[in-house]
């Protein structure tokens, strides 16, 4: 039997902290809650906005590679 160890505390990482303004979501109207969650995603969109040309080129190169018999292996973890 494999022993399970508690994962390392990662609370110091920004991605593992409660989002700013996320402490009272249960007290908001549904619309206000959705608006706040959308606003929380804006920094991520802004962070990649300047890379749109490079991302499009990557997508085109990926399509070409798949058409030539290559494959895409997609990995991800967690939420956005």
Coordinates of N, CA, C and O in Angstrom, one line a residue, residues 3-70:
X3 N 1.9 5.0 0.8 CA 1.5 6.0 1.8 C 1.2 7.3 1.2 O 1.9 7.8 0.3
X4 N 0.2 8.0 1.7 CA -0.2 9.3 1.1 C 0.4 10.4 2.0 O 0.3 10.3 3.2
X5 N 1.0 11.3 1.4 CA 1.6 12.4 2.1 C 0.8 13.7 1.8 O 0.4 13.9 0.6
X6 N 0.7 14.5 2.8 CA 0.0 15.8 2.6 C 0.8 16.6 1.6 O 2.1 16.6 1.6
X7 N 0.2 17.3 0.6 CA 0.9 18.1 -0.3 C 1.5 19.3 0.4 O 1.0 19.8 1.4
X8 N 2.6 19.8 -0.2 CA 3.2 21.0 0.4 C 2.2 22.2 0.4 O 1.5 22.4 -0.6
X9 N 2.3 23.0 1.4 CA 1.4 24.2 1.4 C 1.9 25.2 0.4 O 3.0 25.6 0.4
X10 N 1.0 25.5 -0.5 CA 1.3 26.4 -1.6 C 0.6 27.7 -1.5 O 0.4 28.5 -2.5
X11 N 0.2 28.1 -0.3 CA -0.6 29.3 0.0 C 0.2 30.6 -0.4 O -0.4 31.6 -0.6
X12 N 1.5 30.5 -0.5 CA 2.3 31.7 -0.9 C 2.2 32.0 -2.4 O 2.5 33.1 -2.8
X13 N 1.7 31.1 -3.2 CA 1.5 31.3 -4.6 C 0.3 32.1 -4.9 O -0.8 31.8 -4.4
X14 N 0.4 33.1 -5.8 CA -0.8 33.9 -6.1 C -2.0 33.0 -6.7 O -3.1 33.3 -6.4
X15 N -1.7 32.0 -7.4 CA -2.7 31.1 -8.0 C -3.5 30.3 -6.9 O -4.5 29.8 -7.2
X16 N -2.9 30.2 -5.7 CA -3.5 29.4 -4.7 C -4.2 30.2 -3.6 O -4.8 29.7 -2.7
X17 N -4.2 31.5 -3.8 CA -4.8 32.4 -2.8 C -6.3 32.7 -3.2 O -6.6 32.7 -4.4
X18 N -7.1 33.1 -2.3 CA -8.4 33.5 -2.6 C -8.3 34.8 -3.4 O -7.5 35.7 -3.1
X19 N -9.1 34.9 -4.5 CA -9.0 36.1 -5.3 C -9.4 37.3 -4.6 O -10.3 37.3 -3.7
X20 N -8.8 38.4 -4.9 CA -9.1 39.7 -4.3 C -10.6 40.0 -4.6 O -11.1 39.8 -5.7
X21 N -11.4 40.3 -3.6 CA -12.8 40.5 -3.7 C -13.6 39.3 -3.8 O -14.8 39.3 -4.1
X22 N -13.0 38.1 -3.4 CA -13.7 36.9 -3.4 C -14.3 36.4 -2.1 O -14.9 35.4 -2.0
X23 N -14.2 37.3 -1.1 CA -14.6 36.9 0.3 C -16.1 36.9 0.5 O -16.6 36.3 1.4
X24 N -16.8 37.7 -0.3 CA -18.3 37.9 -0.1 C -19.2 37.5 -1.2 O -20.3 38.0 -1.4
X25 N -18.7 36.6 -2.1 CA -19.4 36.2 -3.3 C -20.8 35.7 -2.9 O -21.8 35.9 -3.6
X26 N -20.9 35.0 -1.8 CA -22.2 34.4 -1.4 C -23.2 35.5 -1.0 O -24.4 35.2 -0.9
X27 N -22.8 36.7 -0.8 CA -23.7 37.8 -0.4 C -24.1 38.7 -1.6 O -25.0 39.6 -1.4
X28 N -23.6 38.4 -2.8 CA -23.9 39.2 -3.9 C -25.0 38.7 -4.7 O -25.4 37.5 -4.6
X29 N -25.7 39.5 -5.5 CA -26.7 39.0 -6.4 C -25.9 38.1 -7.5 O -24.7 38.2 -7.6
X30 N -26.7 37.3 -8.1 CA -26.1 36.4 -9.1 C -25.4 37.3 -10.2 O -24.2 36.9 -10.6
X31 N -26.0 38.3 -10.7 CA -25.3 39.2 -11.7 C -24.1 39.8 -11.2 O -23.0 39.8 -11.9
X32 N -24.1 40.3 -10.0 CA -22.9 40.9 -9.4 C -21.8 39.9 -9.2 O -20.6 40.2 -9.4
X33 N -22.2 38.7 -8.8 CA -21.2 37.6 -8.6 C -20.5 37.3 -10.0 O -19.3 37.2 -10.1
X34 N -21.3 37.1 -11.0 CA -20.8 36.8 -12.3 C -19.9 37.9 -12.8 O -18.8 37.7 -13.4
X35 N -20.3 39.2 -12.6 CA -19.5 40.3 -13.1 C -18.2 40.3 -12.3 O -17.1 40.6 -13.0
X36 N -18.2 40.0 -11.1 CA -16.9 40.0 -10.3 C -16.0 38.9 -10.8 O -14.8 39.1 -10.9
X37 N -16.6 37.7 -11.1 CA -15.8 36.6 -11.6 C -15.2 36.9 -12.9 O -14.0 36.6 -13.2
X38 N -15.9 37.6 -13.8 CA -15.4 38.0 -15.1 C -14.3 39.0 -14.9 O -13.2 38.9 -15.6
X39 N -14.5 40.0 -14.1 CA -13.5 41.0 -13.8 C -12.2 40.4 -13.3 O -11.1 40.8 -13.6
X40 N -12.3 39.3 -12.5 CA -11.1 38.6 -12.0 C -10.3 38.0 -13.1 O -9.1 37.7 -12.9
X41 N -10.9 37.7 -14.2 CA -10.2 37.0 -15.3 C -9.5 38.0 -16.2 O -8.7 37.7 -17.1
X42 N -9.8 39.3 -16.1 CA -9.2 40.3 -17.0 C -7.7 40.4 -17.0 O -7.1 40.5 -18.0
X43 N -7.1 40.3 -15.8 CA -5.6 40.3 -15.8 C -5.0 39.1 -16.7 O -4.0 39.4 -17.3
X44 N -5.6 38.0 -16.7 CA -5.1 36.9 -17.5 C -5.2 37.2 -19.0 O -4.3 36.9 -19.7
X45 N -6.4 37.8 -19.3 CA -6.6 38.1 -20.7 C -5.6 39.2 -21.1 O -5.0 39.1 -22.2
X46 N -5.4 40.2 -20.3 CA -4.5 41.3 -20.6 C -3.0 40.8 -20.7 O -2.3 41.3 -21.5
X47 N -2.7 39.8 -19.9 CA -1.3 39.2 -19.9 C -1.0 38.6 -21.2 O 0.1 38.6 -21.7
X48 N -2.0 38.0 -21.9 CA -1.7 37.3 -23.2 C -2.1 38.1 -24.4 O -1.7 37.7 -25.5
X49 N -2.7 39.2 -24.2 CA -3.2 40.0 -25.3 C -2.1 40.4 -26.2 O -2.2 40.4 -27.5
X50 N -0.9 40.8 -25.7 CA 0.2 41.2 -26.5 C 0.8 40.1 -27.3 O 1.7 40.3 -28.1
X51 N 0.4 38.9 -27.0 CA 1.0 37.7 -27.7 C 0.1 37.1 -28.7 O 0.3 36.0 -29.2
X52 N -0.9 37.9 -29.1 CA -1.9 37.3 -30.0 C -1.3 36.9 -31.4 O -1.7 35.8 -31.9
X53 N -0.4 37.6 -31.9 CA 0.2 37.3 -33.2 C 1.0 36.0 -33.0 O 0.9 35.0 -33.8
X54 N 1.8 35.9 -31.9 CA 2.6 34.6 -31.7 C 1.7 33.4 -31.4 O 1.9 32.3 -31.9
X55 N 0.6 33.7 -30.7 CA -0.4 32.6 -30.4 C -1.1 32.1 -31.7 O -1.3 30.9 -31.9
X56 N -1.4 33.0 -32.6 CA -2.0 32.7 -33.9 C -1.0 31.9 -34.7 O -1.4 30.9 -35.4
X57 N 0.2 32.3 -34.7 CA 1.3 31.5 -35.5 C 1.4 30.1 -34.9 O 1.6 29.2 -35.7
X58 N 1.4 30.0 -33.6 CA 1.5 28.7 -33.0 C 0.3 27.8 -33.4 O 0.5 26.6 -33.7
X59 N -0.9 28.4 -33.4 CA -2.0 27.6 -33.8 C -1.9 27.2 -35.2 O -2.2 26.0 -35.5
X60 N -1.5 28.0 -36.1 CA -1.3 27.7 -37.5 C -0.2 26.6 -37.7 O -0.4 25.6 -38.4
X61 N 0.9 26.7 -37.0 CA 1.9 25.7 -37.0 C 1.4 24.3 -36.5 O 1.8 23.3 -37.0
X62 N 0.6 24.4 -35.4 CA 0.1 23.2 -34.9 C -0.9 22.5 -35.8 O -0.8 21.2 -36.0
X63 N -1.7 23.2 -36.5 CA -2.6 22.7 -37.5 C -1.8 22.0 -38.6 O -2.1 20.9 -39.1
X64 N -0.8 22.7 -39.1 CA 0.1 22.2 -40.2 C 0.7 20.9 -39.7 O 0.8 19.9 -40.5
X65 N 1.2 20.8 -38.5 CA 1.9 19.6 -38.0 C 0.9 18.5 -37.9 O 1.3 17.3 -38.2
X66 N -0.3 18.7 -37.5 CA -1.3 17.7 -37.3 C -1.7 17.2 -38.7 O -1.8 16.0 -39.0
X67 N -1.8 18.1 -39.7 CA -2.1 17.7 -41.1 C -1.0 16.8 -41.7 O -1.3 16.0 -42.5
X68 N 0.2 17.0 -41.2 CA 1.3 16.2 -41.7 C 1.5 14.9 -40.9 O 2.6 14.3 -41.0
X69 N 0.6 14.6 -40.1 CA 0.6 13.3 -39.4 C 1.1 13.5 -37.9 O 1.2 12.5 -37.2
X70 N 1.3 14.7 -37.5 CA 1.7 14.9 -36.1 C 0.5 14.8 -35.2 O -0.6 14.6 -35.6

